[in-house]
Amino acid sequence: MVASSSSSNLSGLARALVQAGRLKENEAEQLATQAAANKTSLPEEIVSAKKLSALDLARFASETFAAPLFDLSALDEAHLPKDTVDPKLIRAHRIIPLFKRGNRLAVGTADPTNLHGLEEIRFQSGLAIDPIVVEVSKLLPWVNKLSESTEDALKNMSGEDVNLDFLEENDEAGAEEGVGADIDDAPIVKFLQKVLLDAINEGASDIHFEPYEKFYRIRFRVDGSLREVASPPLAIKDKLASRIKVISRLNIAEKRVPQDGRMKLVLSKSRAIDFRVSTLPTLHGEKIVMRILDPSSATLGIDALGYEPEQKALLLDAISRPCGMVLVTGPTGSGKTVSLYTCLNILNQPGINISTAEDPAEINLAGINQVNVDDKSGLTFAAALKAFLRQDPDIIMVGEIRYLETAEIAVKAAQPGHLWLSTLHTNDAPQTLTRLMNMGVPTFNIASSILLITAQRLARRLCTCKQPIDVPRQTLLNAGFKEEDLDGSWTLYGPGSCERCKGTGYKGRVGIYQVMPVSEEIQRIIMANGTSLDIANQAAREGVKNLRESGLLKVRQGLTSLDEVLSTTNI
């Protein structure tokens, strides 16, 4: 009775330890005072003072207060119910969430008598709380990990401060929606700037911001392949999405439908990078993809694109004609826009009037009249092209020929005195001609207007760490090499691994091209409604390399690997 009366002022765990004879009353009081002064917990002070081991203390608490005992060594972070407990409460009360079932939350604690902490977590989470006893020595690392605030996490991920300027910001819209405090949150701003700068420095073409149920990830597409670069706290997904939407002039209140926007990041007085922004509502939040549009890519020059000398000569001859049509074809992401703008940059002279219609304009080029088509407002490709023809044009570029009306306007206007450049989505150059026939464009218009077609792919370029490899002779023959090619005068290389390429073996990309002039014989095949196979056979007789042959030439030159060519081209 005396022990019980004298220890009545102690906390539940301390009192139980005294009553069980595991601690003296003065020891318990001293340890409790130290815990309050150090802003720690009683179990921490007991273990630190070596009065009991962490395991002994946990077993005692579990048996005395009839609470389950759990070993945190078996805890899987991926299955933790994150964002259910405020990080501040985790740190203050040394309590971590373990799992959630229905409206009940199981939490790990070294002191199941910490009723004040359990009640605060119940009130904050809105869930019924079930305490589970854990060892304090294993608990503290998890407390530190889970109690790291979003701001601290973003600061650690952002590193040094970066000061970049965004143009075309729409801060007033954010203020009107009442979310200005969220989107102007300094850690969010700095983190986003760091991500954008890293993407530019690494040569990424796209940035993916992807929310999932239990995690959030950011990926860069570098040299055609996606790789994860960051996994920020899931709690930032809405603030980060709002920030991106504000600087892209999008409606931050609309989260139910996809949106498209643009923004510009100023790196210096002489360099700015454009971004095309696309949002998509997903099951767990808005996924955002940002396409990086570097205007400098259009000024690299035609030699940087990877055309062979004879292909380059054919292309330059075609775009120097006063009238006719030059088409660039290939799948999405094959570099068609860069090829077109490289041509436009060559043609962009003070005495030339150039107009483009795109959806949207991806690269800004001074001296060129660029129009973004907008079907909702009636500014379609066809409407833009009709307007161009009344604007005294010399050269017209259409971002993509999708419909018969656009194709007919282009091929008809290309005959009397205008040079037209455009793209189509076809597998190779011969199929482009039959695609136009299938769209309903008269064969005589196709034959008389089209000068040249370039089909292209982008293959990853081998890094300087490339290694010679041995491949069976039959494999090379099956890939498309001829017997005379395998004369031992060249070396076959495969990817290596180094810091420069981050272990991938590839750094940058190289173009693979099929450049097919429309000769008189090909015109006859078109007029006779010939198939793409007929056109391809004739082009081969005229010395036009198909995509596979052009790719194999890049392999012989040591620019890319055989695997890359096999995966990006077909025969």
XYZ file of C-alpha atoms in Angstrom, residues 13-539:
527
model
C 4.148 3.151 -16.903
C 6.427 4.605 -14.222
C 3.959 3.750 -11.483
C 3.626 0.177 -12.745
C 7.407 -0.247 -12.817
C 7.680 1.016 -9.238
C 4.827 -1.199 -8.048
C 6.441 -4.215 -9.711
C 9.758 -3.434 -8.050
C 11.522 -2.859 -11.396
C 12.341 0.759 -10.480
C 12.743 2.660 -7.243
C 10.365 5.568 -6.778
C 13.122 8.201 -6.730
C 14.632 6.657 -9.885
C 11.260 6.814 -11.642
C 10.741 10.429 -10.598
C 14.247 11.411 -11.737
C 13.842 9.673 -15.112
C 10.438 11.311 -15.651
C 11.945 14.729 -14.884
C 14.803 14.115 -17.326
C 12.361 13.080 -20.040
C 10.392 16.295 -19.605
C 13.561 18.421 -19.645
C 15.051 16.657 -22.674
C 11.723 16.517 -24.547
C 12.076 12.768 -24.894
C 9.964 9.945 -23.436
C 10.190 7.912 -20.254
C 11.040 4.657 -22.095
C 13.943 6.432 -23.828
C 15.366 7.622 -20.508
C 14.899 4.187 -18.875
C 16.796 2.414 -21.658
C 19.419 5.172 -21.862
C 20.069 4.847 -18.105
C 20.315 1.044 -18.578
C 17.656 0.370 -15.973
C 15.970 -2.066 -18.382
C 16.691 -3.175 -21.924
C 14.345 -2.058 -24.679
C 13.057 -5.618 -25.114
C 12.491 -6.159 -21.362
C 10.631 -2.861 -21.071
C 8.436 -3.680 -24.080
C 7.587 -7.136 -22.699
C 6.733 -5.639 -19.304
C 4.452 -2.983 -20.851
C 2.745 -5.556 -23.057
C 2.048 -7.982 -20.197
C 1.069 -5.327 -17.634
C -1.336 -3.383 -19.839
C -2.573 -6.292 -21.996
C -1.410 -4.692 -25.259
C -0.032 -6.710 -28.208
C 3.746 -6.770 -28.692
C 5.105 -6.159 -32.208
C 8.638 -6.406 -33.590
C 9.368 -3.385 -35.804
C 12.105 -5.329 -37.603
C 9.319 -6.862 -39.699
C 7.796 -3.495 -40.620
C 7.457 -2.725 -44.353
C 7.362 0.994 -45.097
C 5.416 0.427 -48.314
C 2.415 -0.826 -46.312
C 2.329 1.948 -43.706
C -0.797 4.133 -43.707
C 1.058 7.339 -44.508
C -0.551 10.761 -44.147
C -2.932 9.498 -41.440
C -1.019 11.018 -38.513
C 0.452 14.503 -38.407
C 4.301 14.290 -38.427
C 4.378 16.750 -35.512
C 2.335 14.356 -33.358
C 4.564 11.436 -34.326
C 7.618 13.317 -33.123
C 5.995 14.827 -30.033
C 4.491 11.592 -28.662
C 6.842 8.950 -30.152
C 3.890 7.122 -31.711
C 3.844 5.792 -35.291
C 0.933 4.500 -37.425
C 1.256 0.781 -38.228
C -1.845 -0.246 -40.159
C -5.424 0.825 -40.735
C -8.488 -1.397 -40.792
C -11.806 0.275 -41.445
C -12.174 3.126 -38.955
C -9.489 1.772 -36.607
C -5.810 2.701 -36.627
C -3.156 0.563 -34.950
C -0.246 2.613 -33.635
C 3.137 1.603 -32.293
C 4.269 3.039 -28.956
C 6.740 2.144 -26.223
C 4.351 3.568 -23.588
C 0.716 2.393 -23.956
C -0.244 4.582 -20.970
C 0.471 7.787 -22.921
C -3.246 8.579 -23.040
C -2.713 12.229 -23.932
C -0.779 11.332 -27.090
C -3.221 8.595 -28.098
C -6.153 10.975 -27.652
C -4.512 13.684 -29.775
C -3.904 11.213 -32.588
C -7.497 9.938 -32.315
C -8.819 13.492 -32.605
C -6.496 14.437 -35.500
C -7.052 11.268 -37.546
C -10.732 10.790 -36.789
C -10.050 7.087 -36.178
C -10.326 4.780 -33.191
C -6.832 4.041 -31.852
C -5.450 0.611 -30.908
C -2.049 0.866 -29.133
C 0.561 -1.814 -29.878
C 3.730 -2.026 -27.796
C 7.096 -1.863 -29.597
C 10.715 -1.613 -28.495
C 11.750 2.000 -28.033
C 15.183 1.403 -29.612
C 13.503 0.247 -32.823
C 10.767 2.862 -32.568
C 12.962 5.976 -32.615
C 14.414 5.495 -36.140
C 10.884 5.144 -37.478
C 9.779 8.243 -35.571
C 12.587 10.246 -37.154
C 11.778 8.891 -40.588
C 8.017 9.396 -40.472
C 8.042 12.696 -38.609
C 10.209 14.426 -41.179
C 7.996 17.259 -42.352
C 7.149 17.783 -45.981
C 9.074 21.043 -45.849
C 12.189 19.332 -44.481
C 11.937 16.579 -47.100
C 11.644 19.077 -49.928
C 14.547 21.136 -48.575
C 16.720 18.030 -48.509
C 15.702 17.102 -52.042
C 16.104 20.648 -53.385
C 19.683 21.049 -52.198
C 21.087 24.498 -52.879
C 18.716 27.361 -53.588
C 18.069 28.118 -57.245
C 16.608 31.378 -58.467
C 14.829 30.966 -61.771
C 12.182 33.187 -63.291
C 8.914 31.949 -64.775
C 7.197 33.990 -67.446
C 3.468 33.976 -68.136
C 2.578 33.384 -64.516
C -1.081 33.769 -63.572
C -0.807 34.564 -59.906
C -4.070 36.542 -59.910
C -6.013 33.411 -60.807
C -4.527 31.596 -57.860
C -5.459 34.419 -55.512
C -9.023 34.423 -56.823
C -9.370 30.724 -56.072
C -8.083 31.235 -52.547
C -5.109 28.909 -52.877
C -2.349 31.466 -53.119
C -0.798 30.371 -49.843
C -0.504 26.805 -51.074
C 0.936 27.453 -54.501
C 3.382 30.097 -53.301
C 4.750 27.808 -50.586
C 8.506 28.439 -50.766
C 9.642 24.786 -50.443
C 7.268 23.761 -53.256
C 8.566 26.554 -55.501
C 12.215 25.699 -54.851
C 11.615 21.986 -55.311
C 9.853 22.499 -58.652
C 12.634 24.774 -59.883
C 15.209 22.156 -58.901
C 13.330 19.421 -60.784
C 13.047 21.552 -63.928
C 16.696 22.562 -63.808
C 17.823 18.950 -63.298
C 15.695 17.851 -66.257
C 17.234 20.496 -68.513
C 20.784 19.697 -67.375
C 20.254 15.969 -67.982
C 18.858 16.542 -71.469
C 15.405 15.187 -70.638
C 12.630 15.556 -73.195
C 9.730 15.032 -70.751
C 9.041 15.215 -67.010
C 6.346 12.992 -65.473
C 4.743 13.920 -62.115
C 2.818 10.812 -61.043
C 0.629 10.400 -57.916
C -0.269 6.912 -56.684
C -2.153 5.593 -53.673
C 0.866 5.243 -51.378
C 3.658 7.136 -53.087
C 4.497 9.935 -55.495
C 7.227 9.741 -58.103
C 8.896 11.979 -60.665
C 10.434 10.521 -63.806
C 12.526 11.986 -66.627
C 12.511 10.708 -70.189
C 16.154 10.826 -71.222
C 17.240 9.521 -74.634
C 13.812 7.979 -75.108
C 13.728 5.998 -71.832
C 11.922 6.862 -68.600
C 13.758 6.665 -65.277
C 12.717 7.654 -61.770
C 14.624 10.597 -60.324
C 12.706 11.539 -57.166
C 10.042 10.274 -54.787
C 8.827 13.313 -52.811
C 6.262 13.107 -49.997
C 2.797 12.151 -51.212
C 1.363 15.081 -49.265
C 2.737 17.608 -51.792
C 0.833 16.270 -54.809
C -1.979 18.845 -54.718
C 0.261 21.828 -53.940
C 2.736 20.851 -56.647
C -0.040 20.360 -59.202
C -1.528 23.756 -58.304
C 1.851 25.468 -58.635
C 2.474 23.949 -62.069
C -1.049 24.839 -63.241
C -0.721 28.443 -62.086
C 2.512 29.106 -63.989
C 1.041 27.285 -67.016
C -2.072 29.502 -67.011
C -4.432 26.603 -66.342
C -7.578 26.507 -64.230
C -6.397 25.272 -60.837
C -9.978 24.702 -59.653
C -10.660 22.221 -62.457
C -9.402 18.760 -61.573
C -11.930 16.576 -63.399
C -10.880 17.033 -67.032
C -7.500 17.123 -68.831
C -5.946 20.520 -69.525
C -3.125 21.743 -71.757
C -0.948 24.775 -71.162
C 2.494 26.298 -71.646
C 5.093 28.034 -69.539
C 8.530 29.533 -70.007
C 11.521 29.216 -67.712
C 14.168 31.924 -68.008
C 17.645 30.549 -67.375
C 19.595 33.638 -68.385
C 19.264 36.784 -70.456
C 20.093 34.809 -73.583
C 18.325 31.508 -72.899
C 14.771 30.529 -72.042
C 13.143 27.103 -72.158
C 9.504 26.517 -73.088
C 7.439 23.745 -71.525
C 4.250 22.222 -72.887
C 2.141 21.082 -69.934
C -0.550 18.405 -69.955
C -2.665 17.396 -66.941
C -4.648 14.162 -66.637
C -7.035 13.269 -63.794
C -6.128 9.808 -62.489
C -7.470 7.619 -59.710
C -5.136 9.139 -57.094
C -4.715 12.712 -58.327
C -3.601 14.693 -61.341
C -0.746 13.293 -63.382
C 1.227 16.053 -65.094
C 3.587 15.631 -68.033
C 5.807 18.511 -69.103
C 7.408 18.407 -72.562
C 10.653 20.387 -72.662
C 10.847 22.517 -75.799
C 14.359 23.880 -76.189
C 14.494 26.422 -79.059
C 18.237 25.825 -79.373
C 17.499 22.352 -80.784
C 16.311 24.010 -84.015
C 19.561 25.926 -84.399
C 21.942 22.987 -84.061
C 22.215 22.711 -87.838
C 21.404 19.892 -90.197
C 24.800 18.238 -89.669
C 23.899 17.540 -86.021
C 20.809 15.529 -86.969
C 22.685 12.548 -88.373
C 21.831 12.618 -92.077
C 24.267 10.803 -94.344
C 25.939 13.119 -96.917
C 23.773 11.924 -99.820
C 20.605 12.184 -97.700
C 21.514 15.694 -96.594
C 22.105 16.756 -100.230
C 18.689 15.415 -101.306
C 16.908 17.198 -98.442
C 18.646 20.539 -99.019
C 17.865 20.320 -102.737
C 14.169 19.702 -102.019
C 13.709 22.575 -99.571
C 15.500 24.965 -101.950
C 12.752 24.495 -104.581
C 10.302 27.396 -105.007
C 7.254 25.122 -104.808
C 6.233 21.615 -103.905
C 5.838 19.611 -100.709
C 8.365 17.992 -98.364
C 6.958 15.517 -95.834
C 8.580 14.183 -92.653
C 7.070 11.014 -91.256
C 7.538 8.855 -88.189
C 5.937 7.972 -84.842
C 5.480 10.377 -81.951
C 8.814 11.280 -80.381
C 10.910 10.492 -83.459
C 12.213 14.058 -83.864
C 9.971 15.207 -86.735
C 9.460 18.686 -85.268
C 13.197 19.271 -84.791
C 13.835 18.188 -88.397
C 11.169 20.537 -89.731
C 12.400 23.481 -87.687
C 15.976 22.809 -88.725
C 14.778 23.182 -92.321
C 12.801 26.306 -91.447
C 15.836 27.804 -89.732
C 17.825 27.301 -92.946
C 15.043 28.920 -94.997
C 14.390 31.754 -92.541
C 15.739 34.753 -94.467
C 14.626 38.421 -94.496
C 13.183 38.071 -98.005
C 11.062 35.006 -97.203
C 7.564 34.943 -95.659
C 7.125 31.775 -93.557
C 3.935 30.779 -91.719
C 3.250 27.704 -89.598
C 0.069 26.097 -88.227
C 0.663 23.752 -85.297
C -1.191 22.089 -82.441
C 0.527 23.538 -80.515
C 3.646 25.404 -81.665
C 6.473 23.610 -79.874
C 9.509 25.707 -80.790
C 9.510 29.490 -81.008
C 11.596 30.789 -83.885
C 11.985 34.523 -84.487
C 11.040 35.657 -87.990
C 8.405 32.956 -88.495
C 4.651 33.571 -88.165
C 3.444 30.770 -85.907
C -0.228 29.981 -85.328
C -1.683 27.651 -82.702
C -4.756 25.929 -84.093
C -7.791 25.772 -81.813
C -10.674 23.627 -82.997
C -12.994 24.960 -80.272
C -12.732 28.530 -81.546
C -12.905 27.480 -85.206
C -9.210 28.028 -85.952
C -8.664 24.604 -87.524
C -5.718 23.555 -89.667
C -7.835 24.087 -92.770
C -8.954 27.553 -91.659
C -5.371 28.566 -90.863
C -4.110 27.318 -94.244
C -6.802 29.210 -96.133
C -5.808 32.366 -94.241
C -2.116 31.765 -94.994
C -2.837 31.684 -98.728
C -4.191 35.238 -98.447
C -1.087 36.380 -96.534
C 1.363 36.397 -99.469
C 3.237 33.266 -98.320
C 6.453 31.779 -99.628
C 6.740 28.808 -97.277
C 4.014 27.156 -95.209
C 4.538 24.524 -92.543
C 1.654 22.392 -91.255
C 2.306 20.620 -87.966
C 0.485 17.491 -89.089
C -1.779 16.447 -91.967
C -4.652 14.634 -90.281
C -7.676 15.120 -92.500
C -8.529 15.131 -96.196
C -9.396 18.844 -96.260
C -5.972 19.809 -94.899
C -4.207 17.460 -97.310
C -6.121 18.749 -100.354
C -5.403 22.396 -99.537
C -1.716 21.608 -99.082
C -1.152 19.536 -102.223
C -3.125 21.929 -104.429
C -1.374 25.043 -103.097
C 2.050 23.363 -103.370
C 1.732 23.241 -107.164
C 1.352 26.902 -108.206
C 4.211 28.423 -106.222
C 4.449 27.660 -102.526
C 6.814 25.379 -100.635
C 5.007 23.256 -98.058
C 6.490 21.326 -95.148
C 4.475 18.939 -93.003
C 4.419 15.669 -91.063
C 2.428 12.448 -91.219
C 2.279 9.419 -88.924
C 3.348 6.508 -91.133
C 5.946 3.773 -90.790
C 8.130 4.691 -93.763
C 8.344 6.936 -96.825
C 6.534 4.679 -99.374
C 3.573 4.191 -97.010
C 3.176 7.972 -96.788
C 2.144 8.149 -100.443
C -0.409 5.357 -100.131
C -1.724 6.963 -96.924
C -2.508 10.141 -98.882
C -4.218 8.049 -101.553
C -6.306 6.295 -98.896
C -7.264 9.676 -97.419
C -8.825 10.520 -100.785
C -6.251 12.908 -102.264
C -6.284 12.515 -106.076
C -3.230 10.641 -107.364
C -2.362 13.312 -109.937
C -2.178 15.928 -107.167
C 0.095 13.688 -105.080
C 2.383 12.905 -108.011
C 2.707 16.506 -109.100
C 3.158 18.178 -105.719
C 5.329 15.993 -103.446
C 9.070 16.472 -103.897
C 10.549 14.330 -101.156
C 9.598 12.259 -98.116
C 11.810 11.664 -95.098
C 10.982 8.858 -92.671
C 12.913 8.901 -89.426
C 13.555 7.273 -86.083
C 15.708 8.195 -83.105
C 18.125 5.605 -81.695
C 20.128 5.997 -78.533
C 23.727 6.973 -79.192
C 26.424 4.830 -77.590
C 28.355 6.542 -74.815
C 32.126 6.890 -74.976
C 32.311 3.889 -72.619
C 31.097 1.581 -75.434
C 32.653 -1.874 -75.596
C 33.453 -4.137 -78.585
C 31.160 -7.180 -78.648
C 31.026 -10.442 -80.580
C 27.805 -11.399 -82.350
C 27.339 -14.583 -84.416
C 27.683 -14.036 -88.147
C 24.244 -15.498 -88.826
C 22.656 -13.043 -86.392
C 24.192 -10.157 -88.314
C 22.923 -11.565 -91.602
C 19.448 -12.027 -90.141
C 19.530 -8.387 -88.987
C 20.033 -7.231 -92.582
C 23.781 -7.057 -93.125
C 25.014 -8.368 -96.472
C 27.879 -10.816 -96.857
C 30.094 -8.098 -98.317
C 29.433 -5.906 -95.250
C 31.019 -8.494 -92.950
C 34.542 -7.967 -94.245
C 36.148 -7.309 -90.867
C 36.828 -3.632 -91.598
C 34.632 -2.382 -88.776
C 33.948 -3.176 -85.112
C 30.588 -3.933 -83.572
C 30.058 -2.068 -80.285
C 27.633 -2.517 -77.414
C 26.829 -0.359 -74.368
C 29.309 -0.057 -71.508
C 28.803 1.648 -68.166
C 30.171 4.856 -66.704
C 29.200 7.893 -64.651
C 28.627 10.029 -67.736
C 25.804 7.800 -68.990
C 24.687 6.825 -65.453
C 25.337 3.181 -66.217
C 22.986 2.960 -69.213
C 25.697 2.794 -71.866
C 23.948 5.442 -73.961
C 24.225 9.222 -74.066
C 22.189 11.289 -76.514
C 20.428 10.108 -79.655
C 21.159 9.842 -83.340
C 18.720 10.047 -86.241
C 18.061 7.173 -88.626
C 16.589 8.334 -91.935
C 14.999 7.122 -95.142
C 15.145 10.011 -97.601
C 13.072 9.254 -100.706
C 12.779 11.757 -103.573
C 9.626 11.308 -105.659
C 11.183 10.466 -109.013
C 9.396 10.302 -112.343
C 9.141 6.513 -112.094
C 7.603 6.757 -108.625
C 5.187 9.357 -109.978
C 4.090 6.831 -112.631
C 3.502 4.202 -109.935
C 1.384 6.690 -107.984
C -0.663 7.582 -111.055
C -1.227 3.856 -111.655
C -2.499 3.435 -108.043
C 0.532 1.330 -107.136
C 0.983 -0.076 -103.650
C 3.536 0.989 -101.045
C 5.457 -2.195 -101.862
C 5.707 -1.156 -105.528
C 6.979 2.270 -104.467
C 9.467 0.747 -101.971
C 10.884 -1.594 -104.599
C 11.357 1.260 -107.041
C 12.979 3.433 -104.368
